[in-house]
PDB file of C-alpha atoms in Angstrom:
ATOM      1  CA  MET A   1      99.922  96.131 132.881  1.00 48.00           C
ATOM      2  CA  GLY A   2     101.953  97.953 130.634  1.00 52.00           C
ATOM      3  CA  GLU A   3     103.843  95.994 127.868  1.00 54.00           C
ATOM      4  CA  PRO A   4     107.174  96.573 127.951  1.00 54.00           C
ATOM      5  CA  ARG A   5     106.495  95.706 131.823  1.00 56.00           C
ATOM      6  CA  GLY A   6     105.051  93.069 131.246  1.00 57.00           C
ATOM      7  CA  ALA A   7     107.270  91.340 128.776  1.00 58.00           C
ATOM      8  CA  ALA A   8     109.929  92.232 131.887  1.00 58.00           C
ATOM      9  CA  LEU A   9     107.619  90.274 134.269  1.00 58.00           C
ATOM     10  CA  ARG A  10     107.358  86.981 131.783  1.00 61.00           C
ATOM     11  CA  ALA A  11     110.859  87.174 131.351  1.00 57.00           C
ATOM     12  CA  ALA A  12     111.393  86.785 135.038  1.00 56.00           C
ATOM     13  CA  ALA A  13     108.370  84.317 134.864  1.00 59.00           C
ATOM     14  CA  ALA A  14     110.549  82.258 132.530  1.00 55.00           C
ATOM     15  CA  ALA A  15     113.450  82.244 134.253  1.00 56.00           C
ATOM     16  CA  LEU A  16     112.097  81.081 137.639  1.00 59.00           C
ATOM     17  CA  LEU A  17     108.973  78.444 136.824  1.00 59.00           C
ATOM     18  CA  GLY A  18     110.497  76.997 133.714  1.00 55.00           C
ATOM     19  CA  ALA A  19     109.794  76.747 130.034  1.00 36.00           C
ATOM     20  CA  GLY A  20     106.306  74.652 130.317  1.00 34.00           C
ATOM     21  CA  ALA A  21     104.353  76.645 132.962  1.00 43.00           C
ATOM     22  CA  CYS A  22     105.534  80.471 130.970  1.00 42.00           C
ATOM     23  CA  TYR A  23     104.513  78.862 127.578  1.00 35.00           C
ATOM     24  CA  CYS A  24     101.101  78.972 129.167  1.00 36.00           C
ATOM     25  CA  LEU A  25     101.465  82.144 130.064  1.00 41.00           C
ATOM     26  CA  TRP A  26     102.509  83.740 126.956  1.00 37.00           C
ATOM     27  CA  ARG A  27      99.387  81.903 125.207  1.00 37.00           C
ATOM     28  CA  LEU A  28      97.459  83.808 127.433  1.00 37.00           C
ATOM     29  CA  THR A  29      99.288  87.637 126.924  1.00 41.00           C
ATOM     30  CA  ALA A  30      98.664  89.578 123.831  1.00 37.00           C
ATOM     31  CA  GLY A  31     101.651  87.955 122.238  1.00 39.00           C
ATOM     32  CA  GLY A  32     100.584  84.830 122.962  1.00 39.00           C
ATOM     33  CA  ARG A  33      96.236  85.038 122.032  1.00 39.00           C
ATOM     34  CA  ARG A  34      95.077  82.348 119.007  1.00 38.00           C
ATOM     35  CA  ARG A  35      92.236  82.935 117.148  1.00 36.00           C
ATOM     36  CA  ALA A  36      88.935  80.805 118.502  1.00 35.00           C
ATOM     37  CA  GLY A  37      88.902  77.332 116.861  1.00 37.00           C
ATOM     38  CA  ALA A  38      92.622  76.283 117.364  1.00 38.00           C
ATOM     39  CA  SER A  39      94.382  74.266 118.823  1.00 37.00           C
ATOM     40  CA  ARG A  40      95.188  74.675 122.782  1.00 39.00           C
ATOM     41  CA  GLY A  41      98.498  73.795 124.546  1.00 37.00           C
ATOM     42  CA  PRO A  42      98.992  72.735 128.092  1.00 34.00           C
ATOM     43  CA  ARG A  43      97.247  74.295 131.144  1.00 38.00           C
ATOM     44  CA  ALA A  44      99.456  75.822 133.522  1.00 36.00           C
ATOM     45  CA  ASP A  45      99.095  72.909 136.142  1.00 40.00           C
ATOM     46  CA  SER A  46     100.396  70.189 133.833  1.00 36.00           C
ATOM     47  CA  SER A  47     103.423  71.630 132.463  1.00 38.00           C
ATOM     48  CA  PRO A  48     106.652  70.371 133.282  1.00 35.00           C
ATOM     49  CA  PRO A  49     107.505  70.599 137.552  1.00 41.00           C
ATOM     50  CA  VAL A  50     110.099  72.780 138.432  1.00 43.00           C
ATOM     51  CA  SER A  51     112.992  71.382 140.395  1.00 44.00           C
ATOM     52  CA  THR A  52     112.533  73.478 144.062  1.00 47.00           C
ATOM     53  CA  HIS A  53     114.852  72.069 146.357  1.00 53.00           C
ATOM     54  CA  GLY A  54     117.899  73.794 144.542  1.00 54.00           C
ATOM     55  CA  MET A  55     116.673  76.995 144.411  1.00 77.00           C
ATOM     56  CA  ASP A  56     118.651  79.473 146.401  1.00 87.00           C
ATOM     57  CA  ALA A  57     117.581  82.535 148.455  1.00 93.00           C
ATOM     58  CA  ASP A  58     117.960  85.019 145.300  1.00 94.00           C
ATOM     59  CA  ALA A  59     116.007  82.353 143.275  1.00 93.00           C
ATOM     60  CA  LEU A  60     113.185  82.345 146.559  1.00 95.00           C
ATOM     61  CA  GLN A  61     113.477  86.053 146.349  1.00 95.00           C
ATOM     62  CA  LYS A  62     112.841  86.459 143.224  1.00 94.00           C
ATOM     63  CA  LEU A  63     110.029  84.492 143.559  1.00 94.00           C
ATOM     64  CA  ILE A  64     108.336  86.572 145.889  1.00 96.00           C
ATOM     65  CA  HIS A  65     108.817  89.990 144.348  1.00 96.00           C
ATOM     66  CA  LEU A  66     107.898  88.503 141.071  1.00 95.00           C
ATOM     67  CA  LEU A  67     104.722  87.823 143.245  1.00 95.00           C
ATOM     68  CA  GLN A  68     104.635  91.635 144.317  1.00 93.00           C
ATOM     69  CA  ALA A  69     104.815  93.403 140.941  1.00 95.00           C
ATOM     70  CA  THR A  70     102.400  91.832 139.115  1.00 94.00           C
ATOM     71  CA  ASP A  71      98.737  91.804 138.932  1.00 94.00           C
ATOM     72  CA  ASP A  72      98.548  88.729 136.023  1.00 96.00           C
ATOM     73  CA  PRO A  73      96.684  85.549 137.942  1.00 96.00           C
ATOM     74  CA  LEU A  74      98.306  83.228 135.670  1.00 95.00           C
ATOM     75  CA  ILE A  75     101.962  84.889 136.700  1.00 95.00           C
ATOM     76  CA  GLN A  76     100.678  84.962 140.543  1.00 96.00           C
ATOM     77  CA  GLU A  77      99.155  80.822 140.439  1.00 96.00           C
ATOM     78  CA  GLN A  78     102.721  79.896 139.148  1.00 95.00           C
ATOM     79  CA  ALA A  79     104.892  81.901 141.274  1.00 96.00           C
ATOM     80  CA  LEU A  80     102.520  80.436 144.203  1.00 97.00           C
ATOM     81  CA  ILE A  81     102.624  76.746 143.079  1.00 96.00           C
ATOM     82  CA  THR A  82     106.125  76.873 143.168  1.00 95.00           C
ATOM     83  CA  LEU A  83     106.933  78.444 146.096  1.00 96.00           C
ATOM     84  CA  SER A  84     104.682  75.822 147.467  1.00 96.00           C
ATOM     85  CA  ASN A  85     106.730  72.960 146.277  1.00 95.00           C
ATOM     86  CA  SER A  86     109.676  74.654 147.498  1.00 94.00           C
ATOM     87  CA  ALA A  87     108.161  75.253 150.925  1.00 94.00           C
ATOM     88  CA  ALA A  88     108.464  70.793 150.582  1.00 89.00           C
ATOM     89  CA  PHE A  89     111.895  71.173 152.069  1.00 92.00           C
ATOM     90  CA  SER A  90     113.058  72.482 155.340  1.00 92.00           C
ATOM     91  CA  VAL A  91     115.201  74.811 154.277  1.00 94.00           C
ATOM     92  CA  ASN A  92     113.368  77.011 152.075  1.00 95.00           C
ATOM     93  CA  GLN A  93     110.450  77.017 154.527  1.00 96.00           C
ATOM     94  CA  ASP A  94     113.173  79.661 156.700  1.00 96.00           C
ATOM     95  CA  ILE A  95     114.689  81.376 153.569  1.00 96.00           C
ATOM     96  CA  ILE A  96     110.930  81.885 152.996  1.00 97.00           C
ATOM     97  CA  ARG A  97     110.200  83.284 155.961  1.00 97.00           C
ATOM     98  CA  SER A  98     113.356  85.284 156.247  1.00 97.00           C
ATOM     99  CA  LEU A  99     112.701  87.438 152.950  1.00 97.00           C
ATOM    100  CA  ASP A 100     108.944  88.485 154.218  1.00 97.00           C
ATOM    101  CA  GLY A 101     107.606  85.917 151.927  1.00 98.00           C
ATOM    102  CA  LEU A 102     104.808  84.288 154.307  1.00 98.00           C
ATOM    103  CA  SER A 103     103.252  88.846 154.056  1.00 98.00           C
ATOM    104  CA  VAL A 104     103.497  88.386 150.744  1.00 98.00           C
ATOM    105  CA  ILE A 105     101.637  84.551 150.458  1.00 98.00           C
ATOM    106  CA  GLY A 106      99.359  85.710 152.918  1.00 98.00           C
ATOM    107  CA  GLY A 107      98.251  88.946 150.986  1.00 97.00           C
ATOM    108  CA  MET A 108      97.153  86.985 148.065  1.00 97.00           C
ATOM    109  CA  LEU A 109      94.016  85.912 150.151  1.00 98.00           C
ATOM    110  CA  SER A 110      92.425  88.653 149.558  1.00 96.00           C
ATOM    111  CA  ASP A 111      92.479  88.068 146.009  1.00 92.00           C
ATOM    112  CA  CYS A 112      89.384  87.742 144.505  1.00 92.00           C
ATOM    113  CA  VAL A 113      90.459  84.800 141.811  1.00 96.00           C
ATOM    114  CA  PRO A 114      89.598  81.248 143.381  1.00 97.00           C
ATOM    115  CA  LYS A 115      92.780  79.805 141.715  1.00 97.00           C
ATOM    116  CA  VAL A 116      95.238  82.292 143.229  1.00 98.00           C
ATOM    117  CA  LYS A 117      93.649  82.129 146.805  1.00 98.00           C
ATOM    118  CA  GLU A 118      93.631  78.252 146.743  1.00 98.00           C
ATOM    119  CA  LYS A 119      97.312  78.547 145.457  1.00 98.00           C
ATOM    120  CA  ALA A 120      97.983  80.823 148.175  1.00 98.00           C
ATOM    121  CA  LEU A 121      96.565  78.460 151.228  1.00 98.00           C
ATOM    122  CA  ASN A 122      98.385  75.771 150.034  1.00 98.00           C
ATOM    123  CA  ALA A 123     101.743  77.488 149.753  1.00 98.00           C
ATOM    124  CA  LEU A 124     101.214  78.884 153.204  1.00 98.00           C
ATOM    125  CA  ASN A 125      99.757  74.894 154.372  1.00 98.00           C
ATOM    126  CA  ASN A 126     103.006  73.198 153.623  1.00 97.00           C
ATOM    127  CA  LEU A 127     105.131  76.690 155.499  1.00 98.00           C
ATOM    128  CA  SER A 128     103.331  75.911 157.905  1.00 97.00           C
ATOM    129  CA  MET A 129     105.272  72.792 158.750  1.00 94.00           C
ATOM    130  CA  ASN A 130     107.344  75.091 160.533  1.00 92.00           C
ATOM    131  CA  ILE A 131     107.017  76.123 163.753  1.00 94.00           C
ATOM    132  CA  ARG A 132     108.686  79.306 163.245  1.00 96.00           C
ATOM    133  CA  ASN A 133     106.190  80.069 160.709  1.00 98.00           C
ATOM    134  CA  GLN A 134     103.405  78.890 162.223  1.00 98.00           C
ATOM    135  CA  GLU A 135     104.182  82.256 164.731  1.00 97.00           C
ATOM    136  CA  LYS A 136     103.497  84.494 161.560  1.00 98.00           C
ATOM    137  CA  ILE A 137     101.567  82.708 159.593  1.00 98.00           C
ATOM    138  CA  GLN A 138      98.224  82.539 162.844  1.00 98.00           C
ATOM    139  CA  VAL A 139      97.972  85.703 162.127  1.00 98.00           C
ATOM    140  CA  TYR A 140      96.077  84.999 158.647  1.00 98.00           C
ATOM    141  CA  ILE A 141      93.645  82.192 161.050  1.00 98.00           C
ATOM    142  CA  THR A 142      90.623  84.147 161.157  1.00 98.00           C
ATOM    143  CA  GLN A 143      90.210  85.248 157.399  1.00 98.00           C
ATOM    144  CA  VAL A 144      91.318  81.971 156.550  1.00 98.00           C
ATOM    145  CA  CYS A 145      88.327  80.270 158.667  1.00 98.00           C
ATOM    146  CA  ARG A 146      86.484  82.914 156.382  1.00 98.00           C
ATOM    147  CA  ILE A 147      87.422  81.940 153.712  1.00 98.00           C
ATOM    148  CA  VAL A 148      86.235  78.035 154.522  1.00 98.00           C
ATOM    149  CA  GLU A 149      82.410  79.532 155.705  1.00 98.00           C
ATOM    150  CA  SER A 150      82.221  81.947 152.320  1.00 97.00           C
ATOM    151  CA  ALA A 151      84.218  79.495 149.776  1.00 98.00           C
ATOM    152  CA  PRO A 152      81.340  77.280 147.791  1.00 98.00           C
ATOM    153  CA  LEU A 153      80.499  74.081 149.338  1.00 98.00           C
ATOM    154  CA  ASN A 154      83.579  71.012 148.992  1.00 98.00           C
ATOM    155  CA  SER A 155      85.400  73.494 146.072  1.00 98.00           C
ATOM    156  CA  ASP A 156      89.044  73.113 146.159  1.00 98.00           C
ATOM    157  CA  VAL A 157      89.334  76.615 147.876  1.00 98.00           C
ATOM    158  CA  GLN A 158      87.691  75.463 150.879  1.00 98.00           C
ATOM    159  CA  LEU A 159      89.852  72.806 151.133  1.00 98.00           C
ATOM    160  CA  ALA A 160      92.362  74.341 150.703  1.00 98.00           C
ATOM    161  CA  GLY A 161      91.623  76.587 153.484  1.00 98.00           C
ATOM    162  CA  LEU A 162      90.551  73.606 155.558  1.00 98.00           C
ATOM    163  CA  ARG A 163      94.328  71.483 155.408  1.00 98.00           C
ATOM    164  CA  LEU A 164      96.059  74.889 156.173  1.00 98.00           C
ATOM    165  CA  LEU A 165      93.482  74.904 159.825  1.00 98.00           C
ATOM    166  CA  THR A 166      94.464  71.655 160.570  1.00 98.00           C
ATOM    167  CA  ASN A 167      98.257  72.417 160.561  1.00 98.00           C
ATOM    168  CA  MET A 168      97.492  75.001 162.500  1.00 98.00           C
ATOM    169  CA  SER A 169      95.339  73.170 165.046  1.00 98.00           C
ATOM    170  CA  VAL A 170      97.815  70.324 165.521  1.00 97.00           C
ATOM    171  CA  THR A 171      98.876  72.444 168.894  1.00 96.00           C
ATOM    172  CA  ASN A 172      95.958  74.074 171.232  1.00 97.00           C
ATOM    173  CA  ASP A 173      98.479  77.517 170.406  1.00 97.00           C
ATOM    174  CA  TYR A 174      95.660  78.930 168.453  1.00 98.00           C
ATOM    175  CA  HIS A 175      92.600  77.231 168.630  1.00 98.00           C
ATOM    176  CA  GLN A 176      91.085  80.139 170.373  1.00 98.00           C
ATOM    177  CA  LYS A 177      90.778  81.602 166.940  1.00 98.00           C
ATOM    178  CA  MET A 178      89.024  79.254 165.895  1.00 98.00           C
ATOM    179  CA  ILE A 179      85.634  78.936 167.896  1.00 97.00           C
ATOM    180  CA  ASN A 180      83.627  81.761 166.287  1.00 97.00           C
ATOM    181  CA  SER A 181      84.036  79.167 162.747  1.00 98.00           C
ATOM    182  CA  ILE A 182      82.752  75.783 164.878  1.00 97.00           C
ATOM    183  CA  PRO A 183      79.786  76.457 163.564  1.00 96.00           C
ATOM    184  CA  CYS A 184      80.698  76.365 160.445  1.00 97.00           C
ATOM    185  CA  PHE A 185      83.299  73.103 160.294  1.00 98.00           C
ATOM    186  CA  LEU A 186      80.057  70.970 161.985  1.00 97.00           C
ATOM    187  CA  HIS A 187      77.577  71.830 159.020  1.00 97.00           C
ATOM    188  CA  LEU A 188      80.862  71.008 156.923  1.00 98.00           C
ATOM    189  CA  LEU A 189      80.484  67.434 158.293  1.00 97.00           C
ATOM    190  CA  SER A 190      76.892  67.435 157.905  1.00 96.00           C
ATOM    191  CA  GLU A 191      76.674  69.152 154.138  1.00 96.00           C
ATOM    192  CA  GLY A 192      80.163  67.782 152.687  1.00 97.00           C
ATOM    193  CA  THR A 193      81.257  65.303 150.935  1.00 98.00           C
ATOM    194  CA  GLU A 194      83.347  62.654 152.187  1.00 98.00           C
ATOM    195  CA  ARG A 195      86.335  64.436 150.954  1.00 98.00           C
ATOM    196  CA  THR A 196      85.218  67.508 153.223  1.00 98.00           C
ATOM    197  CA  GLN A 197      83.735  65.129 156.141  1.00 98.00           C
ATOM    198  CA  ILE A 198      87.370  63.283 156.574  1.00 98.00           C
ATOM    199  CA  GLN A 199      89.319  66.674 156.194  1.00 98.00           C
ATOM    200  CA  VAL A 200      86.733  68.907 158.963  1.00 98.00           C
ATOM    201  CA  LEU A 201      87.479  66.189 161.147  1.00 98.00           C
ATOM    202  CA  LYS A 202      91.352  66.856 160.617  1.00 98.00           C
ATOM    203  CA  VAL A 203      90.059  70.085 162.104  1.00 98.00           C
ATOM    204  CA  LEU A 204      87.548  68.955 164.803  1.00 98.00           C
ATOM    205  CA  VAL A 205      89.503  66.046 166.469  1.00 98.00           C
ATOM    206  CA  ASN A 206      92.486  68.685 166.736  1.00 98.00           C
ATOM    207  CA  LEU A 207      90.509  71.478 167.871  1.00 98.00           C
ATOM    208  CA  SER A 208      88.460  68.448 170.862  1.00 98.00           C
ATOM    209  CA  ALA A 209      91.992  67.306 172.248  1.00 97.00           C
ATOM    210  CA  ASN A 210      91.358  70.522 174.234  1.00 97.00           C
ATOM    211  CA  PRO A 211      89.655  71.056 176.866  1.00 95.00           C
ATOM    212  CA  ALA A 212      89.583  74.482 176.377  1.00 95.00           C
ATOM    213  CA  ILE A 213      87.655  74.232 173.449  1.00 96.00           C
ATOM    214  CA  THR A 214      85.041  71.392 174.905  1.00 94.00           C
ATOM    215  CA  ARG A 215      82.059  72.997 176.024  1.00 93.00           C
ATOM    216  CA  HIS A 216      82.089  75.303 172.799  1.00 95.00           C
ATOM    217  CA  LEU A 217      82.175  72.157 171.305  1.00 96.00           C
ATOM    218  CA  LEU A 218      79.902  70.120 173.294  1.00 95.00           C
ATOM    219  CA  ARG A 219      77.168  73.438 172.875  1.00 93.00           C
ATOM    220  CA  ALA A 220      76.935  73.052 168.788  1.00 94.00           C
ATOM    221  CA  GLN A 221      73.657  71.135 167.575  1.00 91.00           C
ATOM    222  CA  VAL A 222      74.391  68.656 164.495  1.00 90.00           C
ATOM    223  CA  PRO A 223      71.374  66.816 164.268  1.00 84.00           C
ATOM    224  CA  SER A 224      72.589  64.330 161.607  1.00 91.00           C
ATOM    225  CA  LEU A 225      76.184  63.347 163.531  1.00 95.00           C
ATOM    226  CA  LEU A 226      75.011  59.975 164.365  1.00 95.00           C
ATOM    227  CA  LEU A 227      74.633  59.072 161.553  1.00 95.00           C
ATOM    228  CA  LEU A 228      78.686  59.143 160.860  1.00 97.00           C
ATOM    229  CA  PHE A 229      78.960  56.711 163.319  1.00 97.00           C
ATOM    230  CA  ASP A 230      77.424  53.427 161.500  1.00 95.00           C
ATOM    231  CA  ASN A 231      79.125  50.765 159.432  1.00 93.00           C
ATOM    232  CA  CYS A 232      78.674  51.750 156.049  1.00 94.00           C
ATOM    233  CA  ILE A 233      80.062  55.052 156.600  1.00 96.00           C
ATOM    234  CA  ASN A 234      84.196  55.633 155.173  1.00 97.00           C
ATOM    235  CA  ARG A 235      86.412  53.954 157.209  1.00 97.00           C
ATOM    236  CA  ASP A 236      88.588  57.517 157.156  1.00 97.00           C
ATOM    237  CA  ILE A 237      85.126  59.337 158.400  1.00 98.00           C
ATOM    238  CA  LEU A 238      84.565  57.027 161.325  1.00 98.00           C
ATOM    239  CA  LEU A 239      87.970  56.850 162.546  1.00 98.00           C
ATOM    240  CA  ARG A 240      87.976  60.561 162.838  1.00 98.00           C
ATOM    241  CA  ALA A 241      84.128  60.875 164.050  1.00 98.00           C
ATOM    242  CA  LEU A 242      84.934  57.678 166.955  1.00 98.00           C
ATOM    243  CA  ALA A 243      88.722  59.979 168.119  1.00 98.00           C
ATOM    244  CA  PHE A 244      86.343  63.108 168.443  1.00 98.00           C
ATOM    245  CA  ALA A 245      83.676  61.434 169.972  1.00 97.00           C
ATOM    246  CA  ALA A 246      86.662  59.827 172.641  1.00 96.00           C
ATOM    247  CA  ASN A 247      88.266  63.306 172.595  1.00 96.00           C
ATOM    248  CA  LEU A 248      85.024  64.459 174.281  1.00 95.00           C
ATOM    249  CA  LYS A 249      83.873  62.238 176.874  1.00 93.00           C
ATOM    250  CA  LYS A 250      87.186  61.570 177.890  1.00 93.00           C
ATOM    251  CA  ASN A 251      87.166  66.162 178.515  1.00 92.00           C
ATOM    252  CA  VAL A 252      83.861  65.631 180.436  1.00 90.00           C
ATOM    253  CA  ASN A 253      84.990  62.936 182.526  1.00 87.00           C
ATOM    254  CA  ASN A 254      87.875  64.818 183.624  1.00 85.00           C
ATOM    255  CA  GLU A 255      85.761  67.868 184.288  1.00 81.00           C
ATOM    256  CA  ALA A 256      83.279  65.540 186.080  1.00 68.00           C
ATOM    257  CA  GLY A 257      81.070  68.370 188.986  1.00 60.00           C
ATOM    258  CA  THR A 258      82.360  70.750 186.780  1.00 71.00           C
ATOM    259  CA  ILE A 259      79.784  70.191 183.564  1.00 72.00           C
ATOM    260  CA  THR A 260      76.181  69.838 183.874  1.00 72.00           C
ATOM    261  CA  GLU A 261      73.007  68.989 181.761  1.00 73.00           C
ATOM    262  CA  ASP A 262      71.318  72.127 181.995  1.00 73.00           C
ATOM    263  CA  GLN A 263      74.357  74.210 180.148  1.00 82.00           C
ATOM    264  CA  TYR A 264      72.490  72.488 177.281  1.00 86.00           C
ATOM    265  CA  SER A 265      70.098  72.007 175.033  1.00 86.00           C
ATOM    266  CA  GLU A 266      68.974  68.929 174.592  1.00 84.00           C
ATOM    267  CA  ASP A 267      69.954  68.929 170.607  1.00 86.00           C
ATOM    268  CA  SER A 268      73.369  69.707 171.942  1.00 93.00           C
ATOM    269  CA  ILE A 269      76.166  67.321 170.906  1.00 94.00           C
ATOM    270  CA  PHE A 270      76.589  67.177 174.573  1.00 92.00           C
ATOM    271  CA  PHE A 271      73.472  64.743 174.666  1.00 91.00           C
ATOM    272  CA  THR A 272      74.046  63.047 171.879  1.00 92.00           C
ATOM    273  CA  LEU A 273      77.456  61.655 172.777  1.00 91.00           C
ATOM    274  CA  CYS A 274      78.279  62.414 176.169  1.00 84.00           C
ATOM    275  CA  ARG A 275      75.150  62.191 178.429  1.00 78.00           C
ATOM    276  CA  ASP A 276      74.224  58.286 178.435  1.00 68.00           C
ATOM    277  CA  SER A 277      73.096  58.647 175.441  1.00 81.00           C
ATOM    278  CA  ALA A 278      70.687  55.198 174.361  1.00 91.00           C
ATOM    279  CA  PRO A 279      71.051  55.614 170.789  1.00 93.00           C
ATOM    280  CA  PHE A 280      74.781  56.477 170.250  1.00 95.00           C
ATOM    281  CA  ALA A 281      75.351  53.489 172.931  1.00 94.00           C
ATOM    282  CA  GLN A 282      73.488  51.106 170.114  1.00 96.00           C
ATOM    283  CA  LYS A 283      75.695  52.407 167.633  1.00 96.00           C
ATOM    284  CA  LEU A 284      78.911  52.084 169.769  1.00 96.00           C
ATOM    285  CA  ALA A 285      77.525  48.205 170.424  1.00 96.00           C
ATOM    286  CA  PHE A 286      77.488  47.590 166.392  1.00 96.00           C
ATOM    287  CA  LEU A 287      80.373  48.881 165.739  1.00 97.00           C
ATOM    288  CA  LEU A 288      82.244  46.931 168.718  1.00 95.00           C
ATOM    289  CA  HIS A 289      81.946  43.945 165.724  1.00 94.00           C
ATOM    290  CA  HIS A 290      83.041  45.910 162.886  1.00 95.00           C
ATOM    291  CA  SER A 291      85.732  44.256 160.518  1.00 94.00           C
ATOM    292  CA  ASP A 292      88.509  46.836 161.513  1.00 96.00           C
ATOM    293  CA  PRO A 293      90.424  46.509 164.571  1.00 96.00           C
ATOM    294  CA  GLU A 294      91.364  50.227 164.668  1.00 97.00           C
ATOM    295  CA  VAL A 295      87.678  51.140 164.588  1.00 97.00           C
ATOM    296  CA  LYS A 296      87.171  48.471 167.532  1.00 96.00           C
ATOM    297  CA  GLU A 297      89.905  50.266 169.598  1.00 96.00           C
ATOM    298  CA  GLN A 298      87.820  53.684 169.301  1.00 96.00           C
ATOM    299  CA  VAL A 299      84.772  52.312 170.300  1.00 97.00           C
ATOM    300  CA  VAL A 300      86.955  50.136 173.574  1.00 96.00           C
ATOM    301  CA  ARG A 301      88.372  53.950 174.387  1.00 94.00           C
ATOM    302  CA  ILE A 302      84.619  55.132 174.241  1.00 94.00           C
ATOM    303  CA  LEU A 303      82.994  52.488 176.211  1.00 93.00           C
ATOM    304  CA  THR A 304      85.700  52.481 178.974  1.00 91.00           C
ATOM    305  CA  GLN A 305      86.036  56.681 179.728  1.00 83.00           C
TER     306      GLN A 305
END
């Protein structure tokens, strides 16, 4: 980026992103670099927040144009943070869509800088609270699934992708686009931290509520799945694991006669959760004595289906 154009973009960023954030931008450009050993300024994420509720269409359009015009990762990151914050208000969700902001933000998913990719995912996540926006964002689902699969385990990028997939899987409309990533989701369930497990379970619970996805989930293999059904497991994980099992068992019962054992391997989820599995039944018997009433309610739901 040439210095005159770079100066113009920094000036635009200063007006749109706020003085605190742009001090960081200035620090990292040629005019603001400090010698080694000098005191460090505030980080970009800790700068004073910009008021985004009152942003009008003109300000949002300038932010979107700024994203298109710059290849400076720090400016991109701050612009995406501001757009993400503005998307917390439904009126801004519609404005950003009408300005073709969804495709501009979606283009940032291909950025090689993890922080930029993460902030783009966060912005799309906030924008996906709007049904009409989901119709536009759904074209990125396959790409988001690839990002989740390739991102470092438990990374912020991976979690941001899972949050977006959670919103996009609330309805059945786009579940088919996520089928190929079911093995990845189940791997994260086995290998991820508690934070990752909770987030991926949100996606899996949404998918398991769809009868059309049941067979794809039942064929999968998760040797460690039963470990989630234990009294000592994090409550948020346990509740979602029980909801996942309950949804699958309900769908299997509703399709009685069309689902047969010979369709599944012995180490599949079908044999682990839905066939008369003694280890799973024993787990459920212990959980009936759990201190949390919601846990007991989910267990009863499974046992009475």
